[in-house]
PDB file of N, CA and C in Angstrom:
ATOM      1  N   MET A 725       0.848  -1.189   0.000  1.00 91.00           N
ATOM      2  CA  MET A 725       0.000   0.000   0.000  1.00 91.00           C
ATOM      3  C   MET A 725       0.887   1.245   0.000  1.00 91.00           C
ATOM      4  N   VAL A 726       0.567   2.180  -0.868  1.00 95.00           N
ATOM      5  CA  VAL A 726       1.262   3.458  -0.956  1.00 95.00           C
ATOM      6  C   VAL A 726       0.267   4.535  -0.537  1.00 95.00           C
ATOM      7  N   ASN A 727       0.668   5.386   0.398  1.00 96.00           N
ATOM      8  CA  ASN A 727      -0.198   6.457   0.894  1.00 96.00           C
ATOM      9  C   ASN A 727       0.239   7.795   0.334  1.00 96.00           C
ATOM     10  N   LEU A 728      -0.649   8.441  -0.419  1.00 97.00           N
ATOM     11  CA  LEU A 728      -0.387   9.772  -0.956  1.00 97.00           C
ATOM     12  C   LEU A 728      -1.300  10.732  -0.227  1.00 97.00           C
ATOM     13  N   THR A 729      -0.695  11.688   0.470  1.00 98.00           N
ATOM     14  CA  THR A 729      -1.459  12.645   1.279  1.00 98.00           C
ATOM     15  C   THR A 729      -1.207  14.054   0.787  1.00 98.00           C
ATOM     16  N   VAL A 730      -2.280  14.821   0.678  1.00 97.00           N
ATOM     17  CA  VAL A 730      -2.196  16.236   0.328  1.00 97.00           C
ATOM     18  C   VAL A 730      -2.643  17.017   1.554  1.00 97.00           C
ATOM     19  N   TYR A 731      -1.759  17.888   2.038  1.00 97.00           N
ATOM     20  CA  TYR A 731      -2.072  18.765   3.172  1.00 97.00           C
ATOM     21  C   TYR A 731      -2.343  20.150   2.608  1.00 97.00           C
ATOM     22  N   GLY A 732      -3.446  20.753   3.005  1.00 94.00           N
ATOM     23  CA  GLY A 732      -3.753  22.071   2.481  1.00 94.00           C
ATOM     24  C   GLY A 732      -4.896  22.716   3.212  1.00 94.00           C
ATOM     25  N   ALA A 733      -5.464  23.745   2.553  1.00 91.00           N
ATOM     26  CA  ALA A 733      -6.555  24.512   3.150  1.00 91.00           C
ATOM     27  C   ALA A 733      -7.519  24.940   2.058  1.00 91.00           C
ATOM     28  N   GLY A 734      -8.690  25.343   2.477  1.00 82.00           N
ATOM     29  CA  GLY A 734      -9.699  25.799   1.535  1.00 82.00           C
ATOM     30  C   GLY A 734      -9.275  27.065   0.810  1.00 82.00           C
ATOM     31  N   GLU A 735      -8.546  27.901   1.502  1.00 78.00           N
ATOM     32  CA  GLU A 735      -8.074  29.133   0.866  1.00 78.00           C
ATOM     33  C   GLU A 735      -6.750  28.859   0.153  1.00 78.00           C
ATOM     34  N   ILE A 736      -6.508  29.603  -0.904  1.00 73.00           N
ATOM     35  CA  ILE A 736      -5.284  29.414  -1.680  1.00 73.00           C
ATOM     36  C   ILE A 736      -4.107  30.029  -0.928  1.00 73.00           C
ATOM     37  N   CYS A 737      -2.988  29.338  -0.969  1.00 64.00           N
ATOM     38  CA  CYS A 737      -1.750  29.795  -0.333  1.00 64.00           C
ATOM     39  C   CYS A 737      -1.413  31.200  -0.836  1.00 64.00           C
ATOM     40  N   PRO A 738      -1.075  32.136   0.050  1.00 65.00           N
ATOM     41  CA  PRO A 738      -0.781  33.504  -0.364  1.00 65.00           C
ATOM     42  C   PRO A 738       0.352  33.606  -1.399  1.00 65.00           C
ATOM     43  N   SER A 739       1.291  32.705  -1.367  1.00 65.00           N
ATOM     44  CA  SER A 739       2.405  32.771  -2.310  1.00 65.00           C
ATOM     45  C   SER A 739       2.124  31.977  -3.593  1.00 65.00           C
ATOM     46  N   CYS A 740       0.937  31.385  -3.686  1.00 66.00           N
ATOM     47  CA  CYS A 740       0.594  30.533  -4.831  1.00 66.00           C
ATOM     48  C   CYS A 740      -0.460  31.200  -5.699  1.00 66.00           C
ATOM     49  N   VAL A 741      -0.196  32.430  -6.107  1.00 70.00           N
ATOM     50  CA  VAL A 741      -1.137  33.190  -6.916  1.00 70.00           C
ATOM     51  C   VAL A 741      -1.420  32.444  -8.216  1.00 70.00           C
ATOM     52  N   ASN A 742      -2.682  32.404  -8.598  1.00 75.00           N
ATOM     53  CA  ASN A 742      -3.159  31.735  -9.815  1.00 75.00           C
ATOM     54  C   ASN A 742      -3.027  30.219  -9.784  1.00 75.00           C
ATOM     55  N   ALA A 743      -2.692  29.647  -8.660  1.00 79.00           N
ATOM     56  CA  ALA A 743      -2.596  28.191  -8.542  1.00 79.00           C
ATOM     57  C   ALA A 743      -3.950  27.655  -8.086  1.00 79.00           C
ATOM     58  N   PRO A 744      -4.225  26.380  -8.357  1.00 85.00           N
ATOM     59  CA  PRO A 744      -5.484  25.802  -7.864  1.00 85.00           C
ATOM     60  C   PRO A 744      -5.467  25.672  -6.349  1.00 85.00           C
ATOM     61  N   SER A 745      -6.645  25.506  -5.767  1.00 89.00           N
ATOM     62  CA  SER A 745      -6.720  25.315  -4.320  1.00 89.00           C
ATOM     63  C   SER A 745      -6.132  23.947  -3.960  1.00 89.00           C
ATOM     64  N   SER A 746      -5.889  23.738  -2.690  1.00 92.00           N
ATOM     65  CA  SER A 746      -5.350  22.455  -2.220  1.00 92.00           C
ATOM     66  C   SER A 746      -6.300  21.317  -2.542  1.00 92.00           C
ATOM     67  N   LYS A 747      -7.592  21.545  -2.352  1.00 93.00           N
ATOM     68  CA  LYS A 747      -8.594  20.508  -2.619  1.00 93.00           C
ATOM     69  C   LYS A 747      -8.629  20.194  -4.118  1.00 93.00           C
ATOM     70  N   GLU A 748      -8.547  21.220  -4.957  1.00 93.00           N
ATOM     71  CA  GLU A 748      -8.499  21.000  -6.409  1.00 93.00           C
ATOM     72  C   GLU A 748      -7.238  20.237  -6.797  1.00 93.00           C
ATOM     73  N   THR A 749      -6.129  20.550  -6.153  1.00 94.00           N
ATOM     74  CA  THR A 749      -4.882  19.830  -6.409  1.00 94.00           C
ATOM     75  C   THR A 749      -5.032  18.368  -6.028  1.00 94.00           C
ATOM     76  N   TYR A 750      -5.640  18.110  -4.887  1.00 96.00           N
ATOM     77  CA  TYR A 750      -5.884  16.743  -4.430  1.00 96.00           C
ATOM     78  C   TYR A 750      -6.726  15.965  -5.450  1.00 96.00           C
ATOM     79  N   GLU A 751      -7.815  16.565  -5.889  1.00 96.00           N
ATOM     80  CA  GLU A 751      -8.703  15.905  -6.847  1.00 96.00           C
ATOM     81  C   GLU A 751      -7.998  15.666  -8.184  1.00 96.00           C
ATOM     82  N   TRP A 752      -7.227  16.638  -8.626  1.00 96.00           N
ATOM     83  CA  TRP A 752      -6.471  16.520  -9.875  1.00 96.00           C
ATOM     84  C   TRP A 752      -5.437  15.397  -9.769  1.00 96.00           C
ATOM     85  N   LEU A 753      -4.706  15.364  -8.648  1.00 96.00           N
ATOM     86  CA  LEU A 753      -3.708  14.310  -8.436  1.00 96.00           C
ATOM     87  C   LEU A 753      -4.351  12.929  -8.409  1.00 96.00           C
ATOM     88  N   GLN A 754      -5.463  12.818  -7.729  1.00 96.00           N
ATOM     89  CA  GLN A 754      -6.157  11.541  -7.635  1.00 96.00           C
ATOM     90  C   GLN A 754      -6.539  11.043  -9.038  1.00 96.00           C
ATOM     91  N   ALA A 755      -7.073  11.921  -9.869  1.00 97.00           N
ATOM     92  CA  ALA A 755      -7.465  11.546 -11.227  1.00 97.00           C
ATOM     93  C   ALA A 755      -6.240  11.222 -12.088  1.00 97.00           C
ATOM     94  N   ALA A 756      -5.212  12.060 -12.015  1.00 97.00           N
ATOM     95  CA  ALA A 756      -4.017  11.860 -12.842  1.00 97.00           C
ATOM     96  C   ALA A 756      -3.279  10.576 -12.469  1.00 97.00           C
ATOM     97  N   VAL A 757      -3.123  10.326 -11.192  1.00 97.00           N
ATOM     98  CA  VAL A 757      -2.409   9.125 -10.728  1.00 97.00           C
ATOM     99  C   VAL A 757      -3.213   7.870 -11.077  1.00 97.00           C
ATOM    100  N   SER A 758      -4.526   7.942 -10.944  1.00 95.00           N
ATOM    101  CA  SER A 758      -5.368   6.792 -11.288  1.00 95.00           C
ATOM    102  C   SER A 758      -5.288   6.473 -12.781  1.00 95.00           C
ATOM    103  N   ARG A 759      -5.156   7.501 -13.622  1.00 96.00           N
ATOM    104  CA  ARG A 759      -4.993   7.275 -15.065  1.00 96.00           C
ATOM    105  C   ARG A 759      -3.618   6.712 -15.385  1.00 96.00           C
ATOM    106  N   LYS A 760      -2.593   7.190 -14.692  1.00 96.00           N
ATOM    107  CA  LYS A 760      -1.215   6.758 -14.945  1.00 96.00           C
ATOM    108  C   LYS A 760      -0.992   5.312 -14.504  1.00 96.00           C
ATOM    109  N   PHE A 761      -1.598   4.928 -13.403  1.00 95.00           N
ATOM    110  CA  PHE A 761      -1.420   3.589 -12.841  1.00 95.00           C
ATOM    111  C   PHE A 761      -2.777   2.880 -12.737  1.00 95.00           C
ATOM    112  N   PRO A 762      -3.437   2.614 -13.856  1.00 91.00           N
ATOM    113  CA  PRO A 762      -4.799   2.063 -13.809  1.00 91.00           C
ATOM    114  C   PRO A 762      -4.879   0.649 -13.233  1.00 91.00           C
ATOM    115  N   ASN A 763      -3.803  -0.112 -13.311  1.00 87.00           N
ATOM    116  CA  ASN A 763      -3.832  -1.500 -12.844  1.00 87.00           C
ATOM    117  C   ASN A 763      -3.278  -1.663 -11.431  1.00 87.00           C
ATOM    118  N   TYR A 764      -2.900  -0.547 -10.815  1.00 89.00           N
ATOM    119  CA  TYR A 764      -2.336  -0.606  -9.463  1.00 89.00           C
ATOM    120  C   TYR A 764      -3.331   0.049  -8.508  1.00 89.00           C
ATOM    121  N   ASN A 765      -4.028  -0.753  -7.733  1.00 89.00           N
ATOM    122  CA  ASN A 765      -5.070  -0.216  -6.849  1.00 89.00           C
ATOM    123  C   ASN A 765      -4.618  -0.139  -5.396  1.00 89.00           C
ATOM    124  N   GLN A 766      -3.325  -0.069  -5.178  1.00 92.00           N
ATOM    125  CA  GLN A 766      -2.793  -0.024  -3.815  1.00 92.00           C
ATOM    126  C   GLN A 766      -2.367   1.387  -3.396  1.00 92.00           C
ATOM    127  N   ILE A 767      -2.866   2.399  -4.094  1.00 95.00           N
ATOM    128  CA  ILE A 767      -2.564   3.781  -3.716  1.00 95.00           C
ATOM    129  C   ILE A 767      -3.757   4.328  -2.948  1.00 95.00           C
ATOM    130  N   GLN A 768      -3.490   4.744  -1.736  1.00 96.00           N
ATOM    131  CA  GLN A 768      -4.536   5.325  -0.893  1.00 96.00           C
ATOM    132  C   GLN A 768      -4.336   6.836  -0.884  1.00 96.00           C
ATOM    133  N   PHE A 769      -5.376   7.581  -1.259  1.00 97.00           N
ATOM    134  CA  PHE A 769      -5.324   9.035  -1.310  1.00 97.00           C
ATOM    135  C   PHE A 769      -5.991   9.608  -0.069  1.00 97.00           C
ATOM    136  N   MET A 770      -5.406  10.682   0.457  1.00 97.00           N
ATOM    137  CA  MET A 770      -5.997  11.324   1.628  1.00 97.00           C
ATOM    138  C   MET A 770      -5.763  12.827   1.541  1.00 97.00           C
ATOM    139  N   TYR A 771      -6.767  13.592   1.891  1.00 97.00           N
ATOM    140  CA  TYR A 771      -6.662  15.039   1.964  1.00 97.00           C
ATOM    141  C   TYR A 771      -6.785  15.441   3.425  1.00 97.00           C
ATOM    142  N   VAL A 772      -5.857  16.282   3.886  1.00 97.00           N
ATOM    143  CA  VAL A 772      -5.881  16.746   5.276  1.00 97.00           C
ATOM    144  C   VAL A 772      -5.943  18.271   5.274  1.00 97.00           C
ATOM    145  N   ASP A 773      -7.013  18.806   5.842  1.00 96.00           N
ATOM    146  CA  ASP A 773      -7.172  20.249   5.975  1.00 96.00           C
ATOM    147  C   ASP A 773      -6.347  20.705   7.176  1.00 96.00           C
ATOM    148  N   ILE A 774      -5.452  21.646   6.946  1.00 95.00           N
ATOM    149  CA  ILE A 774      -4.537  22.067   8.014  1.00 95.00           C
ATOM    150  C   ILE A 774      -5.232  22.868   9.115  1.00 95.00           C
ATOM    151  N   PHE A 775      -6.487  23.260   8.879  1.00 93.00           N
ATOM    152  CA  PHE A 775      -7.216  24.010   9.896  1.00 93.00           C
ATOM    153  C   PHE A 775      -8.225  23.135  10.652  1.00 93.00           C
ATOM    154  N   GLN A 776      -8.181  21.831  10.419  1.00 91.00           N
ATOM    155  CA  GLN A 776      -9.017  20.873  11.141  1.00 91.00           C
ATOM    156  C   GLN A 776      -8.142  20.111  12.135  1.00 91.00           C
ATOM    157  N   GLN A 777      -8.768  19.480  13.083  1.00 86.00           N
ATOM    158  CA  GLN A 777      -8.049  18.681  14.072  1.00 86.00           C
ATOM    159  C   GLN A 777      -7.394  17.483  13.381  1.00 86.00           C
ATOM    160  N   ALA A 778      -6.102  17.307  13.586  1.00 87.00           N
ATOM    161  CA  ALA A 778      -5.384  16.171  13.003  1.00 87.00           C
ATOM    162  C   ALA A 778      -5.832  14.881  13.679  1.00 87.00           C
ATOM    163  N   ASN A 779      -5.901  13.810  12.880  1.00 85.00           N
ATOM    164  CA  ASN A 779      -6.358  12.531  13.443  1.00 85.00           C
ATOM    165  C   ASN A 779      -5.202  11.657  13.921  1.00 85.00           C
ATOM    166  N   ASN A 780      -3.961  12.108  13.720  1.00 93.00           N
ATOM    167  CA  ASN A 780      -2.821  11.359  14.244  1.00 93.00           C
ATOM    168  C   ASN A 780      -1.591  12.267  14.354  1.00 93.00           C
ATOM    169  N   LYS A 781      -0.580  11.778  15.028  1.00 95.00           N
ATOM    170  CA  LYS A 781       0.625  12.559  15.297  1.00 95.00           C
ATOM    171  C   LYS A 781       1.381  12.922  14.020  1.00 95.00           C
ATOM    172  N   GLN A 782       1.419  11.972  13.094  1.00 94.00           N
ATOM    173  CA  GLN A 782       2.119  12.192  11.824  1.00 94.00           C
ATOM    174  C   GLN A 782       1.502  13.367  11.050  1.00 94.00           C
ATOM    175  N   ASN A 783       0.178  13.376  10.949  1.00 96.00           N
ATOM    176  CA  ASN A 783      -0.491  14.487  10.272  1.00 96.00           C
ATOM    177  C   ASN A 783      -0.232  15.800  10.992  1.00 96.00           C
ATOM    178  N   GLN A 784      -0.261  15.770  12.317  1.00 96.00           N
ATOM    179  CA  GLN A 784      -0.041  16.991  13.088  1.00 96.00           C
ATOM    180  C   GLN A 784       1.357  17.561  12.854  1.00 96.00           C
ATOM    181  N   GLN A 785       2.340  16.709  12.684  1.00 96.00           N
ATOM    182  CA  GLN A 785       3.711  17.182  12.418  1.00 96.00           C
ATOM    183  C   GLN A 785       3.778  17.949  11.099  1.00 96.00           C
ATOM    184  N   TRP A 786       3.124  17.421  10.051  1.00 96.00           N
ATOM    185  CA  TRP A 786       3.119  18.117   8.760  1.00 96.00           C
ATOM    186  C   TRP A 786       2.339  19.419   8.858  1.00 96.00           C
ATOM    187  N   ILE A 787       1.214  19.396   9.563  1.00 96.00           N
ATOM    188  CA  ILE A 787       0.410  20.606   9.741  1.00 96.00           C
ATOM    189  C   ILE A 787       1.227  21.678  10.454  1.00 96.00           C
ATOM    190  N   ASN A 788       1.962  21.295  11.492  1.00 95.00           N
ATOM    191  CA  ASN A 788       2.785  22.257  12.230  1.00 95.00           C
ATOM    192  C   ASN A 788       3.830  22.889  11.325  1.00 95.00           C
ATOM    193  N   LYS A 789       4.455  22.102  10.459  1.00 94.00           N
ATOM    194  CA  LYS A 789       5.465  22.643   9.544  1.00 94.00           C
ATOM    195  C   LYS A 789       4.859  23.672   8.607  1.00 94.00           C
ATOM    196  N   ILE A 790       3.642  23.408   8.153  1.00 94.00           N
ATOM    197  CA  ILE A 790       2.974  24.359   7.261  1.00 94.00           C
ATOM    198  C   ILE A 790       2.590  25.617   8.033  1.00 94.00           C
ATOM    199  N   LYS A 791       2.016  25.450   9.204  1.00 92.00           N
ATOM    200  CA  LYS A 791       1.577  26.610   9.995  1.00 92.00           C
ATOM    201  C   LYS A 791       2.757  27.456  10.471  1.00 92.00           C
ATOM    202  N   GLU A 792       3.901  26.838  10.673  1.00 93.00           N
ATOM    203  CA  GLU A 792       5.099  27.578  11.083  1.00 93.00           C
ATOM    204  C   GLU A 792       5.822  28.171   9.882  1.00 93.00           C
ATOM    205  N   GLU A 793       5.183  28.052   8.711  1.00 86.00           N
ATOM    206  CA  GLU A 793       5.674  28.615   7.455  1.00 86.00           C
ATOM    207  C   GLU A 793       7.005  28.038   7.003  1.00 86.00           C
ATOM    208  N   GLU A 794       7.266  26.783   7.381  1.00 90.00           N
ATOM    209  CA  GLU A 794       8.426  26.071   6.843  1.00 90.00           C
ATOM    210  C   GLU A 794       8.114  25.554   5.447  1.00 90.00           C
ATOM    211  N   LEU A 795       6.822  25.285   5.191  1.00 92.00           N
ATOM    212  CA  LEU A 795       6.379  24.749   3.910  1.00 92.00           C
ATOM    213  C   LEU A 795       5.153  25.524   3.434  1.00 92.00           C
ATOM    214  N   PHE A 796       4.997  25.630   2.103  1.00 89.00           N
ATOM    215  CA  PHE A 796       3.822  26.252   1.510  1.00 89.00           C
ATOM    216  C   PHE A 796       2.849  25.164   1.083  1.00 89.00           C
ATOM    217  N   TYR A 797       1.581  25.343   1.407  1.00 91.00           N
ATOM    218  CA  TYR A 797       0.599  24.346   1.003  1.00 91.00           C
ATOM    219  C   TYR A 797       0.108  24.610  -0.404  1.00 91.00           C
ATOM    220  N   PRO A 798      -0.367  23.590  -1.107  1.00 93.00           N
ATOM    221  CA  PRO A 798      -0.497  22.217  -0.663  1.00 93.00           C
ATOM    222  C   PRO A 798       0.855  21.513  -0.565  1.00 93.00           C
ATOM    223  N   VAL A 799       0.961  20.644   0.425  1.00 96.00           N
ATOM    224  CA  VAL A 799       2.152  19.815   0.620  1.00 96.00           C
ATOM    225  C   VAL A 799       1.766  18.392   0.229  1.00 96.00           C
ATOM    226  N   ILE A 800       2.587  17.779  -0.632  1.00 98.00           N
ATOM    227  CA  ILE A 800       2.346  16.409  -1.081  1.00 98.00           C
ATOM    228  C   ILE A 800       3.332  15.505  -0.360  1.00 98.00           C
ATOM    229  N   VAL A 801       2.803  14.455   0.270  1.00 98.00           N
ATOM    230  CA  VAL A 801       3.608  13.509   1.030  1.00 98.00           C
ATOM    231  C   VAL A 801       3.240  12.105   0.566  1.00 98.00           C
ATOM    232  N   VAL A 802       4.249  11.278   0.303  1.00 97.00           N
ATOM    233  CA  VAL A 802       4.020   9.880  -0.058  1.00 97.00           C
ATOM    234  C   VAL A 802       4.710   9.020   0.990  1.00 97.00           C
ATOM    235  N   ASP A 803       3.929   8.198   1.671  1.00 96.00           N
ATOM    236  CA  ASP A 803       4.440   7.342   2.754  1.00 96.00           C
ATOM    237  C   ASP A 803       5.299   8.134   3.739  1.00 96.00           C
ATOM    238  N   ASN A 804       4.778   9.281   4.160  1.00 95.00           N
ATOM    239  CA  ASN A 804       5.414  10.194   5.120  1.00 95.00           C
ATOM    240  C   ASN A 804       6.732  10.780   4.624  1.00 95.00           C
ATOM    241  N   GLU A 805       6.957  10.755   3.317  1.00 96.00           N
ATOM    242  CA  GLU A 805       8.151  11.351   2.702  1.00 96.00           C
ATOM    243  C   GLU A 805       7.714  12.598   1.947  1.00 96.00           C
ATOM    244  N   PHE A 806       8.326  13.737   2.271  1.00 97.00           N
ATOM    245  CA  PHE A 806       8.006  14.991   1.599  1.00 97.00           C
ATOM    246  C   PHE A 806       8.327  14.882   0.113  1.00 97.00           C
ATOM    247  N   ILE A 807       7.382  15.265  -0.744  1.00 97.00           N
ATOM    248  CA  ILE A 807       7.570  15.201  -2.187  1.00 97.00           C
ATOM    249  C   ILE A 807       7.531  16.589  -2.814  1.00 97.00           C
ATOM    250  N   SER A 808       6.565  17.408  -2.403  1.00 96.00           N
ATOM    251  CA  SER A 808       6.370  18.683  -3.081  1.00 96.00           C
ATOM    252  C   SER A 808       5.620  19.664  -2.192  1.00 96.00           C
ATOM    253  N   GLU A 809       5.802  20.944  -2.487  1.00 93.00           N
ATOM    254  CA  GLU A 809       5.019  21.989  -1.825  1.00 93.00           C
ATOM    255  C   GLU A 809       4.595  23.001  -2.878  1.00 93.00           C
ATOM    256  N   GLY A 810       3.508  23.703  -2.599  1.00 88.00           N
ATOM    257  CA  GLY A 810       3.003  24.665  -3.571  1.00 88.00           C
ATOM    258  C   GLY A 810       2.413  23.946  -4.772  1.00 88.00           C
ATOM    259  N   ASN A 811       2.584  24.501  -5.947  1.00 87.00           N
ATOM    260  CA  ASN A 811       2.048  23.907  -7.166  1.00 87.00           C
ATOM    261  C   ASN A 811       2.923  22.712  -7.566  1.00 87.00           C
ATOM    262  N   PRO A 812       2.412  21.476  -7.447  1.00 92.00           N
ATOM    263  CA  PRO A 812       3.262  20.291  -7.640  1.00 92.00           C
ATOM    264  C   PRO A 812       3.576  19.994  -9.106  1.00 92.00           C
ATOM    265  N   ARG A 813       4.694  19.308  -9.306  1.00 95.00           N
ATOM    266  CA  ARG A 813       5.071  18.806 -10.629  1.00 95.00           C
ATOM    267  C   ARG A 813       4.664  17.340 -10.691  1.00 95.00           C
ATOM    268  N   ILE A 814       3.767  17.036 -11.605  1.00 97.00           N
ATOM    269  CA  ILE A 814       3.235  15.680 -11.691  1.00 97.00           C
ATOM    270  C   ILE A 814       4.322  14.671 -12.029  1.00 97.00           C
ATOM    271  N   LYS A 815       5.302  15.078 -12.815  1.00 97.00           N
ATOM    272  CA  LYS A 815       6.391  14.176 -13.197  1.00 97.00           C
ATOM    273  C   LYS A 815       7.147  13.667 -11.969  1.00 97.00           C
ATOM    274  N   THR A 816       7.402  14.557 -11.034  1.00 97.00           N
ATOM    275  CA  THR A 816       8.099  14.196  -9.798  1.00 97.00           C
ATOM    276  C   THR A 816       7.270  13.197  -8.993  1.00 97.00           C
ATOM    277  N   ILE A 817       5.972  13.438  -8.904  1.00 97.00           N
ATOM    278  CA  ILE A 817       5.095  12.554  -8.154  1.00 97.00           C
ATOM    279  C   ILE A 817       5.041  11.177  -8.818  1.00 97.00           C
ATOM    280  N   TYR A 818       4.944  11.160 -10.138  1.00 97.00           N
ATOM    281  CA  TYR A 818       4.950   9.885 -10.870  1.00 97.00           C
ATOM    282  C   TYR A 818       6.231   9.099 -10.596  1.00 97.00           C
ATOM    283  N   GLN A 819       7.364   9.783 -10.600  1.00 97.00           N
ATOM    284  CA  GLN A 819       8.652   9.105 -10.368  1.00 97.00           C
ATOM    285  C   GLN A 819       8.684   8.457  -8.984  1.00 97.00           C
ATOM    286  N   VAL A 820       8.253   9.182  -7.979  1.00 97.00           N
ATOM    287  CA  VAL A 820       8.240   8.658  -6.614  1.00 97.00           C
ATOM    288  C   VAL A 820       7.297   7.452  -6.523  1.00 97.00           C
ATOM    289  N   LEU A 821       6.117   7.587  -7.118  1.00 97.00           N
ATOM    290  CA  LEU A 821       5.153   6.484  -7.072  1.00 97.00           C
ATOM    291  C   LEU A 821       5.671   5.257  -7.812  1.00 97.00           C
ATOM    292  N   GLU A 822       6.322   5.468  -8.952  1.00 96.00           N
ATOM    293  CA  GLU A 822       6.895   4.339  -9.692  1.00 96.00           C
ATOM    294  C   GLU A 822       7.916   3.596  -8.842  1.00 96.00           C
ATOM    295  N   GLN A 823       8.752   4.339  -8.122  1.00 95.00           N
ATOM    296  CA  GLN A 823       9.751   3.708  -7.243  1.00 95.00           C
ATOM    297  C   GLN A 823       9.056   2.908  -6.135  1.00 95.00           C
ATOM    298  N   LYS A 824       8.027   3.478  -5.547  1.00 93.00           N
ATOM    299  CA  LYS A 824       7.297   2.793  -4.464  1.00 93.00           C
ATOM    300  C   LYS A 824       6.601   1.532  -4.996  1.00 93.00           C
ATOM    301  N   ILE A 825       6.000   1.649  -6.160  1.00 91.00           N
ATOM    302  CA  ILE A 825       5.290   0.514  -6.750  1.00 91.00           C
ATOM    303  C   ILE A 825       6.258  -0.586  -7.125  1.00 91.00           C
ATOM    304  N   ASP A 826       7.403  -0.205  -7.709  1.00 90.00           N
ATOM    305  CA  ASP A 826       8.423  -1.207  -8.057  1.00 90.00           C
ATOM    306  C   ASP A 826       8.948  -1.927  -6.810  1.00 90.00           C
ATOM    307  N   ALA A 827       9.128  -1.174  -5.732  1.00 87.00           N
ATOM    308  CA  ALA A 827       9.619  -1.760  -4.485  1.00 87.00           C
ATOM    309  C   ALA A 827       8.556  -2.670  -3.865  1.00 87.00           C
ATOM    310  N   ASP A 828       7.301  -2.359  -4.128  1.00 78.00           N
ATOM    311  CA  ASP A 828       6.189  -3.126  -3.581  1.00 78.00           C
ATOM    312  C   ASP A 828       5.951  -4.435  -4.353  1.00 78.00           C
ATOM    313  N   ALA A 829       6.447  -4.479  -5.592  1.00 70.00           N
ATOM    314  CA  ALA A 829       6.185  -5.643  -6.460  1.00 70.00           C
ATOM    315  C   ALA A 829       6.994  -6.861  -6.062  1.00 70.00           C
TER     316      ALA A 829
END
């Protein structure tokens, strides 16, 4: 199982002018990754709103980094490994997922 998590907020990041919202990024990633890896159903997608109560310590750590302005949202994390912040590059995400899937095979 590969866990892809998008941390963000309903409002657009102040430094991400003209970028999609975090939720839109999450939905776009979910659709793009599902098209890229149609035969691999072991990717679990999760969206975490940074202004809601975290459901575990791991999520809270990422939320704290964003709130302390160490990272710009949306933040993309795969299996608790930082991948991207702000407007993500799909190519980078695909590369990370390919490595995880190959290791899982």
